[in-house]
PDB file of C-alpha atoms and ligand atoms in Angstrom:
ATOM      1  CA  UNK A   1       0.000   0.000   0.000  1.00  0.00           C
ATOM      2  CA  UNK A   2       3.330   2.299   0.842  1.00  0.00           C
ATOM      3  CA  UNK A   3       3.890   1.834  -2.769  1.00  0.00           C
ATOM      4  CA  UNK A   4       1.165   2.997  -4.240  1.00  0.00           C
ATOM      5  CA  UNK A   5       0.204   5.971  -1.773  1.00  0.00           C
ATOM      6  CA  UNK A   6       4.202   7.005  -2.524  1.00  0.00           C
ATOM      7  CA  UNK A   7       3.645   6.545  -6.409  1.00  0.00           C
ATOM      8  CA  UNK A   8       0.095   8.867  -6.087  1.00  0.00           C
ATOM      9  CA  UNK A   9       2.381  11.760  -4.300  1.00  0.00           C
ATOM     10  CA  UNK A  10       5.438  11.556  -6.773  1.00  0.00           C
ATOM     11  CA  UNK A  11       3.277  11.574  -9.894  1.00  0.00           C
ATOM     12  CA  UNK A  12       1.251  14.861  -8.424  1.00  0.00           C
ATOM     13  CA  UNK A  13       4.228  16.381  -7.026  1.00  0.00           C
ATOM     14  CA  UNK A  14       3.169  15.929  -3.092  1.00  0.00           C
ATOM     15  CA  UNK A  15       4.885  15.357  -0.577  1.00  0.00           C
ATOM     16  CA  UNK A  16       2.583  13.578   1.695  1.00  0.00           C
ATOM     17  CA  UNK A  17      -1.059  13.260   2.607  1.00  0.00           C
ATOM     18  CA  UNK A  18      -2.990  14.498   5.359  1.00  0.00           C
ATOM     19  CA  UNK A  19      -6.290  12.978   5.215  1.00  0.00           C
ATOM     20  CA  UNK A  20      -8.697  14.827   6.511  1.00  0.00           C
ATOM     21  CA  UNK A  21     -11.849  13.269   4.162  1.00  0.00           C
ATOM     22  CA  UNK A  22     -12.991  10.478   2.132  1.00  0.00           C
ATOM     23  CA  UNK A  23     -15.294  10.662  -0.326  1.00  0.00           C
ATOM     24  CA  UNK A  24     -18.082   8.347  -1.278  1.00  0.00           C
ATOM     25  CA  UNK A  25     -20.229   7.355  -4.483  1.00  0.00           C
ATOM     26  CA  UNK A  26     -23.054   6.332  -3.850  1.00  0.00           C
ATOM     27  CA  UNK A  27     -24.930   4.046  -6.565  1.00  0.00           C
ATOM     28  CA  UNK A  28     -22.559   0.531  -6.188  1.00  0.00           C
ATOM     29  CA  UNK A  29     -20.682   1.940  -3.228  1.00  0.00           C
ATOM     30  CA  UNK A  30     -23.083   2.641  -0.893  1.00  0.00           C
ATOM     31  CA  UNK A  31     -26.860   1.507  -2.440  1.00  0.00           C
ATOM     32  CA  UNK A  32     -26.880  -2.140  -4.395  1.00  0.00           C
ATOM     33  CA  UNK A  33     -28.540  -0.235  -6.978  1.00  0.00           C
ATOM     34  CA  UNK A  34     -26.917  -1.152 -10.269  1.00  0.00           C
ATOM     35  CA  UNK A  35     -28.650  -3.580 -11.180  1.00  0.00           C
ATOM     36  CA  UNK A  36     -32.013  -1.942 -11.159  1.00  0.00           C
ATOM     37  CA  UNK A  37     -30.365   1.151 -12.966  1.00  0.00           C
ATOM     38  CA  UNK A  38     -28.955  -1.425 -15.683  1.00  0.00           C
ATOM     39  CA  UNK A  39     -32.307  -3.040 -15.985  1.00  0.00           C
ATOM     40  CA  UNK A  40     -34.178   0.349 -15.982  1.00  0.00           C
ATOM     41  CA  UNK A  41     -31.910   1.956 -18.158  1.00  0.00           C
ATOM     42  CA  UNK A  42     -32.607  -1.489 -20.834  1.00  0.00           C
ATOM     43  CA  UNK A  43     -35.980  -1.096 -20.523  1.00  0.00           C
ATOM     44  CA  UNK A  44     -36.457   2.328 -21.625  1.00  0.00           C
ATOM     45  CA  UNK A  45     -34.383   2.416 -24.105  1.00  0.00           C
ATOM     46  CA  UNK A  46     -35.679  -0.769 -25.589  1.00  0.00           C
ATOM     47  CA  UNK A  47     -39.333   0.457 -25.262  1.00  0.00           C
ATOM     48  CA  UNK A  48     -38.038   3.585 -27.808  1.00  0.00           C
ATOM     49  CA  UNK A  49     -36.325   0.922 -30.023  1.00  0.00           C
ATOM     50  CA  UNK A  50     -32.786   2.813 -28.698  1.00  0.00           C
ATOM     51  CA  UNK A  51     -29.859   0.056 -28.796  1.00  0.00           C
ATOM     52  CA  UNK A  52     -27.705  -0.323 -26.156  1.00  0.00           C
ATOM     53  CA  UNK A  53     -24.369  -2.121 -25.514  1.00  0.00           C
ATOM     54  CA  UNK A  54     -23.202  -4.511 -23.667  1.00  0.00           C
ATOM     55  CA  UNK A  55     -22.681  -3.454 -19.782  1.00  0.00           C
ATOM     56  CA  UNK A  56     -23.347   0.333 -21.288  1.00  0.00           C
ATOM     57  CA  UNK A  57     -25.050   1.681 -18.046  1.00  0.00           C
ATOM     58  CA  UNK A  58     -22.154  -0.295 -16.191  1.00  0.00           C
ATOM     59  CA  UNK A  59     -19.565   1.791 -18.410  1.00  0.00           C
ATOM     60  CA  UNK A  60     -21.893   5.171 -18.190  1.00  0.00           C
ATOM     61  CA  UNK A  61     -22.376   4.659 -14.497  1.00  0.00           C
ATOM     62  CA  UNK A  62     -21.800   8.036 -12.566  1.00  0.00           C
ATOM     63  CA  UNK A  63     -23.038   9.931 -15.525  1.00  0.00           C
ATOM     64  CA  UNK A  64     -25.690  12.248 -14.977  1.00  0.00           C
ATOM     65  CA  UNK A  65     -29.193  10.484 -16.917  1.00  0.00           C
ATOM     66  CA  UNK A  66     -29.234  13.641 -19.535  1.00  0.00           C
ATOM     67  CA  UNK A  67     -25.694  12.516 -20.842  1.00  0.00           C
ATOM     68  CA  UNK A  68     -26.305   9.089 -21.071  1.00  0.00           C
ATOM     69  CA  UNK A  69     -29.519   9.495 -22.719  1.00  0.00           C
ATOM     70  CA  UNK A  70     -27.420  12.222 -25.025  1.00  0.00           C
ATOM     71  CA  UNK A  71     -24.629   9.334 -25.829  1.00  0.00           C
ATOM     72  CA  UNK A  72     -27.522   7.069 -27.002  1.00  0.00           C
ATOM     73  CA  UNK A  73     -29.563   9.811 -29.269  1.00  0.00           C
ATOM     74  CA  UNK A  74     -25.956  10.572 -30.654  1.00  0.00           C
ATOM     75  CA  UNK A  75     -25.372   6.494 -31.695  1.00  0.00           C
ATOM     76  CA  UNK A  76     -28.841   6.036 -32.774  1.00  0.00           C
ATOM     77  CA  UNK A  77     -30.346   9.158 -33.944  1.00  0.00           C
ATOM     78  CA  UNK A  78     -27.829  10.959 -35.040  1.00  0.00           C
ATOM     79  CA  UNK A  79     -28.508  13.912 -32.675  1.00  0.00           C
ATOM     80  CA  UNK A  80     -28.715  14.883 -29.217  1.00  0.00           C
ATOM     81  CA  UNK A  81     -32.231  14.691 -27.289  1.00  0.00           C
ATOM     82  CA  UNK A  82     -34.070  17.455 -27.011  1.00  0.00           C
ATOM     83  CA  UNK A  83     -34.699  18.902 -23.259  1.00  0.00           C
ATOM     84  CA  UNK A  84     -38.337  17.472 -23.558  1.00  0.00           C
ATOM     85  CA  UNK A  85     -37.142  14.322 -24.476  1.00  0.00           C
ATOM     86  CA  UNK A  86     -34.300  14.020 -21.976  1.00  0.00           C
ATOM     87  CA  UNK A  87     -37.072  14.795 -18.776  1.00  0.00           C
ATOM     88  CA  UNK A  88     -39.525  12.194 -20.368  1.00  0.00           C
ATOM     89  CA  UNK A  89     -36.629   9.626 -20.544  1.00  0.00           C
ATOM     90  CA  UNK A  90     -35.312  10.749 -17.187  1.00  0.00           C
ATOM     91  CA  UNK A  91     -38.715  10.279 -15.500  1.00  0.00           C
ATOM     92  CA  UNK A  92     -39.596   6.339 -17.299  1.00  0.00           C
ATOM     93  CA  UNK A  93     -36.298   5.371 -16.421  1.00  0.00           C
ATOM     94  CA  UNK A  94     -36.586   6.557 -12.701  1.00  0.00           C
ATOM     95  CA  UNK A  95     -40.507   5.373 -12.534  1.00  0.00           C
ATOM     96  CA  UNK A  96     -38.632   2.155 -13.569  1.00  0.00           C
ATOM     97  CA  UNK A  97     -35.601   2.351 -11.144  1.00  0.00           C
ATOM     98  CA  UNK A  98     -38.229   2.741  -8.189  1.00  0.00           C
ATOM     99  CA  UNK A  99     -39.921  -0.163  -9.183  1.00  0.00           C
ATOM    100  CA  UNK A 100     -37.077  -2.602  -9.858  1.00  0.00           C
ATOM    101  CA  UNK A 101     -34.877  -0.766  -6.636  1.00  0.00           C
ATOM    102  CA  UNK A 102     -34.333  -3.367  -3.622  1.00  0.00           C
ATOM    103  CA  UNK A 103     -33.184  -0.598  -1.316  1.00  0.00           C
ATOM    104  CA  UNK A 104     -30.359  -3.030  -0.493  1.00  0.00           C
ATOM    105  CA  UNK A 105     -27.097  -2.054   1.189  1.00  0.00           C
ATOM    106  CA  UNK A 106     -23.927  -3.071  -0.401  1.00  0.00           C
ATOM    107  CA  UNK A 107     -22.640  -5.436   2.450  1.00  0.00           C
ATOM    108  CA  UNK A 108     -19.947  -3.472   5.019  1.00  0.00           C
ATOM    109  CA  UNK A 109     -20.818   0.089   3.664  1.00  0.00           C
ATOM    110  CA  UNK A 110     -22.315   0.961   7.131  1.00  0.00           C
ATOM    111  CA  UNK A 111     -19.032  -0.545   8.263  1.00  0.00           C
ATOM    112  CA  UNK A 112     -16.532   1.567   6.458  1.00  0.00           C
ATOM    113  CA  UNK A 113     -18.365   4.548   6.952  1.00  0.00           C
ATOM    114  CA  UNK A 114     -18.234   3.625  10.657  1.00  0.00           C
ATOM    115  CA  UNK A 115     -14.797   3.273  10.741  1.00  0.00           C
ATOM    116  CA  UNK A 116     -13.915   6.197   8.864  1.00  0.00           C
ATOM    117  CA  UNK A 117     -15.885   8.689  11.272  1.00  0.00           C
ATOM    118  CA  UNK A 118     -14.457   6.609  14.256  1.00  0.00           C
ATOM    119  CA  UNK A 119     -10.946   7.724  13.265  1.00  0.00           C
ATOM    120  CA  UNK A 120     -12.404  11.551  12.902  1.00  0.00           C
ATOM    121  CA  UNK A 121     -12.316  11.832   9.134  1.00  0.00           C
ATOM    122  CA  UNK A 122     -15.358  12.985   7.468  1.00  0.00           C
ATOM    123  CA  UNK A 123     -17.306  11.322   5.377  1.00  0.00           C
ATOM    124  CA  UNK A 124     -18.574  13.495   1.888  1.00  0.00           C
ATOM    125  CA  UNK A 125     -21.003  11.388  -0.678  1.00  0.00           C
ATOM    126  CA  UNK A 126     -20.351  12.754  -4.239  1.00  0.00           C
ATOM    127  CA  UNK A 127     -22.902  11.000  -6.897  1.00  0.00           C
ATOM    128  CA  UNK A 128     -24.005  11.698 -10.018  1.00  0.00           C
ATOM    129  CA  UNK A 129     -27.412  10.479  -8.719  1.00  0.00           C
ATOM    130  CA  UNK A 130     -30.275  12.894  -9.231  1.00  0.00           C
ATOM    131  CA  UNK A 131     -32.753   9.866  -7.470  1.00  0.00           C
ATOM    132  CA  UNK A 132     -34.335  11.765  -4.508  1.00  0.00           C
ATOM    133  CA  UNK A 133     -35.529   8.044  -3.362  1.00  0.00           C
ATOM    134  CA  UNK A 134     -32.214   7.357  -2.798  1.00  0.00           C
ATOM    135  CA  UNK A 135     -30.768  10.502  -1.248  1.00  0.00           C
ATOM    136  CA  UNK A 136     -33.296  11.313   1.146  1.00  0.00           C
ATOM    137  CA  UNK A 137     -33.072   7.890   2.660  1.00  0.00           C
ATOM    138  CA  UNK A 138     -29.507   7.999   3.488  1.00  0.00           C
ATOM    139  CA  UNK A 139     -29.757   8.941   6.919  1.00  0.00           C
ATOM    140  CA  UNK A 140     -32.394   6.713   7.456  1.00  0.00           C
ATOM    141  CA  UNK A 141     -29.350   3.724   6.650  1.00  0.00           C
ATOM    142  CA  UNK A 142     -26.236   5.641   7.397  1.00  0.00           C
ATOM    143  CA  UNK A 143     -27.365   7.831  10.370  1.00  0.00           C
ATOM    144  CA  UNK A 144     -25.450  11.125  11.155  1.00  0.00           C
ATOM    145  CA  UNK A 145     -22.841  10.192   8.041  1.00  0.00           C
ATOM    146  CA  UNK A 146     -23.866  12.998   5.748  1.00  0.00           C
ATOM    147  CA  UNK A 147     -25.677  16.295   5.597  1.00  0.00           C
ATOM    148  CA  UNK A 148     -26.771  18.468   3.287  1.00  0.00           C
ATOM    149  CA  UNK A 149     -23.659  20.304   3.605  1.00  0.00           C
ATOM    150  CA  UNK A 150     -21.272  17.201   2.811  1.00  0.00           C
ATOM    151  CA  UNK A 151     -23.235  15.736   0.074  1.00  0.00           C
ATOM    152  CA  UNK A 152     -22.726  16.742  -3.935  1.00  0.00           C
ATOM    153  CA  UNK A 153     -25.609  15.172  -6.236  1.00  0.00           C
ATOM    154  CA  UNK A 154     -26.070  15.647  -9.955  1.00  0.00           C
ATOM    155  CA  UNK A 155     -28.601  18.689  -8.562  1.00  0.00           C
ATOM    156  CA  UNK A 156     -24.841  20.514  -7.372  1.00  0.00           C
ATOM    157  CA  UNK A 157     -23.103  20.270 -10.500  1.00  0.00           C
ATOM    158  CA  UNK A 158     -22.907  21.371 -13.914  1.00  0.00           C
ATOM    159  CA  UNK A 159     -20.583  18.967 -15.558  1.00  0.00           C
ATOM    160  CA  UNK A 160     -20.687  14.984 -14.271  1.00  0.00           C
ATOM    161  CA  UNK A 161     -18.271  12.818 -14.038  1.00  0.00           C
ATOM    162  CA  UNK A 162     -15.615  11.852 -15.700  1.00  0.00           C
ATOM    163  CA  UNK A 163     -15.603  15.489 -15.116  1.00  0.00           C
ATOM    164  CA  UNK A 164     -13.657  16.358 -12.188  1.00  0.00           C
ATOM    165  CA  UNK A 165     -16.441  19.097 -10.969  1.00  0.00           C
ATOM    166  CA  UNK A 166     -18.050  16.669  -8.921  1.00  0.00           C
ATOM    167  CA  UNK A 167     -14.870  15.547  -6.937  1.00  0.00           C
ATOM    168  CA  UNK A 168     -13.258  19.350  -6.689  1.00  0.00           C
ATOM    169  CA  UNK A 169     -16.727  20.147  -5.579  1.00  0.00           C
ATOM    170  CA  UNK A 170     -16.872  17.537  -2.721  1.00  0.00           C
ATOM    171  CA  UNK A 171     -13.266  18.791  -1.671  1.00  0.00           C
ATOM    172  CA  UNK A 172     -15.048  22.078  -0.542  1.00  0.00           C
ATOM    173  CA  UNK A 173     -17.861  20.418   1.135  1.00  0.00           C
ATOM    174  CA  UNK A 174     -15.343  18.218   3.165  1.00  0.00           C
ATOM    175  CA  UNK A 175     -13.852  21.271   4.666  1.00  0.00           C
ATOM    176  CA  UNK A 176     -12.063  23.558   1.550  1.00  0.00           C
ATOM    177  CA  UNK A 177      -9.777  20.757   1.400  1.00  0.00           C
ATOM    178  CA  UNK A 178      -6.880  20.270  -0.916  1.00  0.00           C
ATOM    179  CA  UNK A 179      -7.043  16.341  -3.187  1.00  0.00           C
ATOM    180  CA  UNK A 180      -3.857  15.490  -0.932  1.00  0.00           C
ATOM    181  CA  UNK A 181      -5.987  15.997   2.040  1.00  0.00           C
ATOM    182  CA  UNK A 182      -8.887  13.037   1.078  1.00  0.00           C
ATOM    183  CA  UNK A 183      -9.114   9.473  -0.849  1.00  0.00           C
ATOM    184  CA  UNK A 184     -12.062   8.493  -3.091  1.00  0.00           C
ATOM    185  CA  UNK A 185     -13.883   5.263  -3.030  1.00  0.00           C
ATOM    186  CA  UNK A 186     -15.496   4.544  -6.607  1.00  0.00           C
ATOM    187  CA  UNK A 187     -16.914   1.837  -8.093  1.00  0.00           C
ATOM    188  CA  UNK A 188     -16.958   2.593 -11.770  1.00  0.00           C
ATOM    189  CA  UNK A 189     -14.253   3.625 -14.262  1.00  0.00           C
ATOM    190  CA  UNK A 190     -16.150   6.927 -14.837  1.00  0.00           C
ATOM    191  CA  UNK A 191     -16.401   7.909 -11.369  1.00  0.00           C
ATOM    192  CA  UNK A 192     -12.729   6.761 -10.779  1.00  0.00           C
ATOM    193  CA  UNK A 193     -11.592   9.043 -13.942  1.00  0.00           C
ATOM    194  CA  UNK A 194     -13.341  12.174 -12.315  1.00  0.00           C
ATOM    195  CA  UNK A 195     -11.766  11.268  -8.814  1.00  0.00           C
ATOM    196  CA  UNK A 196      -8.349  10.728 -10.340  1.00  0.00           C
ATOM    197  CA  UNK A 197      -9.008  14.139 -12.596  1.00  0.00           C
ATOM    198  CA  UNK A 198      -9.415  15.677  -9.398  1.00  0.00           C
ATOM    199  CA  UNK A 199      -6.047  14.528  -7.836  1.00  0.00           C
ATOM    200  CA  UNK A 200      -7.281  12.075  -6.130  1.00  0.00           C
ATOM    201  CA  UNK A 201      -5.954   9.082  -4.851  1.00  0.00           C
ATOM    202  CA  UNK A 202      -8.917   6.208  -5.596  1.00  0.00           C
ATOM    203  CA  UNK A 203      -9.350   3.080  -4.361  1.00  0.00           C
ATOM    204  CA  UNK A 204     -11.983   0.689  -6.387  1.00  0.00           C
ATOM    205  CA  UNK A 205     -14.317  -1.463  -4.963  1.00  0.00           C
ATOM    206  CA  UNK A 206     -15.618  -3.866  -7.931  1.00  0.00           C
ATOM    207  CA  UNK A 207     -18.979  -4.240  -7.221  1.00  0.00           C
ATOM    208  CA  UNK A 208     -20.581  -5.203 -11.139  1.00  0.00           C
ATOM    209  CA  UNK A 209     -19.831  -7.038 -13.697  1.00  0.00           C
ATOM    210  CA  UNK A 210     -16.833  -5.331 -15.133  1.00  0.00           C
ATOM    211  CA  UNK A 211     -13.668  -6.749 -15.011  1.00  0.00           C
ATOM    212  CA  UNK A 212     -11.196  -5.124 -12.322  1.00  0.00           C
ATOM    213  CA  UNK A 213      -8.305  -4.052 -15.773  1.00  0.00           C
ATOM    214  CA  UNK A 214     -11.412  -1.743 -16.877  1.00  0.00           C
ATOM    215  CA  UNK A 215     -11.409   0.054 -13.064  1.00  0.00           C
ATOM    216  CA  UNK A 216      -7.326  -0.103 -12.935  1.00  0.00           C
ATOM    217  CA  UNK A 217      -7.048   1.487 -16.569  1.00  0.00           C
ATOM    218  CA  UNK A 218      -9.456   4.424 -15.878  1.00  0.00           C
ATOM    219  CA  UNK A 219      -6.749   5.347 -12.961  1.00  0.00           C
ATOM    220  CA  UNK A 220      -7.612   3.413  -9.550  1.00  0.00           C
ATOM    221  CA  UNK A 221      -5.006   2.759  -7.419  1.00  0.00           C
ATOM    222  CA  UNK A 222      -6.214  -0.242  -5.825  1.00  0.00           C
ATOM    223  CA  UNK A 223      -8.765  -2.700  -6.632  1.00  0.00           C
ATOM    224  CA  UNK A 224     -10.632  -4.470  -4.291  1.00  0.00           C
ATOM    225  CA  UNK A 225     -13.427  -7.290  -4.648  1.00  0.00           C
ATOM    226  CA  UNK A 226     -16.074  -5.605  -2.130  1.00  0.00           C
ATOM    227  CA  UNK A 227     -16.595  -2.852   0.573  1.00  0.00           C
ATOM    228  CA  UNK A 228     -16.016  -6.344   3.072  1.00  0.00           C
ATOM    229  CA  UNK A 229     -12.188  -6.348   1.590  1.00  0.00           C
ATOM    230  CA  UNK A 230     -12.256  -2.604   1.562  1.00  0.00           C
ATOM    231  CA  UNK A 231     -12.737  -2.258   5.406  1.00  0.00           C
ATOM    232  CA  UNK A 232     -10.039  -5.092   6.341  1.00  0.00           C
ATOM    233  CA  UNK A 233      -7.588  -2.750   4.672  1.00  0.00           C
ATOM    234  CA  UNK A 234      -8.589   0.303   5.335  1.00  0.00           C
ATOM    235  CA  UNK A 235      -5.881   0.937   8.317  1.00  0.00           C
ATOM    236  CA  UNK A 236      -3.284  -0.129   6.726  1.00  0.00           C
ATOM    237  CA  UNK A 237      -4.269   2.535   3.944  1.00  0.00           C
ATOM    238  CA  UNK A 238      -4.593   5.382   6.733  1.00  0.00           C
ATOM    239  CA  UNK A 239      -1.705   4.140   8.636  1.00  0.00           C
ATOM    240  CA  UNK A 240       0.638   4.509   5.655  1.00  0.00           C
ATOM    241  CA  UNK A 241      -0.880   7.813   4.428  1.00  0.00           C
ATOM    242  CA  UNK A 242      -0.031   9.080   7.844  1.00  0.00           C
ATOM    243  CA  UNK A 243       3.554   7.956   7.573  1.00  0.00           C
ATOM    244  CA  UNK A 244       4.834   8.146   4.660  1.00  0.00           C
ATOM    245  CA  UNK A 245       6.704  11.447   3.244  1.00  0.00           C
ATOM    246  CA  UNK A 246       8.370  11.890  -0.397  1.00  0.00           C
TER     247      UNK A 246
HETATM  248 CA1   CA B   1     -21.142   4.228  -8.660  1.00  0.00          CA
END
């Protein structure tokens, strides 16, 4: 872990960290969502006779809805959809995504986030979400994690990820902070790309179906199989962050 918190500082030109923050996605991190987004996503765009890729709302995850339903117009159509269209999509796909929703946990996310406000750092959520249903209910699963004032949803931001906006933007909510002073836990490469954009240093939990060289080639430092693994290593990442120097 040395390693690769030392290799983070040398290629941004820090010399060490001191972690004041980490910052959460939500959808895959938090919420076992994904699957009814992928399924809801399908649907929609099947009932408009819109093809889809393979694992395309896996690779799109973290996008805010209007670009994704912009990156499909643009493959089928020809052209991007027209604000009408985008809030008609937006609202069948999130009818949809309430219906197929479990409201499951991902297993040890109330455990990290535990641990991470035991050791005084503050937890920030930074999603590309705009899904009230899942939002408002955070507190109700996470109580006293996040407020108002350390969450950024796609209703904060103008540009999504793989933007970095979203990330730079949770920096200020965790206290003005600077990227040497927080980590980022994604889950998908576009959320790790606006993390790592950001100056980040990202650890990956895989979550989905995509293989872990997609999540290490859009920039994550670490890989690891679920939030479970995630928490086992957790001080050893904070431990070394707190000791190392370049
Ligand atoms: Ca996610």
């Amino acid at each position: 872990m040395t390693d690769l918190l030392l290799h983070h500082l040398h290629k941004f030109h820090l010399t060490r960290f001191d972690l004041k923050a980490v910052l959460f996605d939500m959808d895959g991190v938090l919420y076992d969502s994904m699957p009814a987004h992928d399924r809801s996503w399908q649907q929609t765009m099947d009932e408009l006779g819109l093809k889809h890729l393979p694992h395309e709302f896996y690779l799109q995850e973290g996008r805010i809805g209007r670009s994704t339903i912009h990156t499909i117009f643009r493959r089928n159509l020809q052209r991007d959809a027209s604000d009408g269209e985008v809030k008609r999509i937006y609202a069948r796909k999130s009818e949809l995504f309430r219906q197929y929703n479990s409201g499951a946990l991902i297993p040890g996310a109330a455990q990290v986030l535990e641990y991470v406000h035991s050791v005084g750092l503050t937890p920030v959520l930074v999603t590309g979400s705009g899904q009230p249903s899942l939002t408002e209910r955070l507190d109700t699963y996470f109580p006293g994690m996040f407020t108002s004032e350390t969450m950024v949803t796609a209703f904060d931001v103008e540009r999504g990820k793989p933007d970095p906006e979203p990330y730079l933007k949770g920096l200020r909510k965790g206290g003005d902070l600077k990227p040497h002073q927080a980590v980022a836990i994604e889950n998908a490469p576009l959320g790790i790309e606006s993390a790592v954009r950001a100056g980040l240093f990202t650890v990956a939990v895989n979550t989905g179906p995509l293989p872990d060289s997609v999540l290490e080639e859009a920039g994550a430092a670490t890989v690891f199989a679920s939030m479970c693994e995630l928490l086992k290593n957790l001080p050893v990442i904070f431990r070394a962050a707190r000791e190392i120097r370049r």
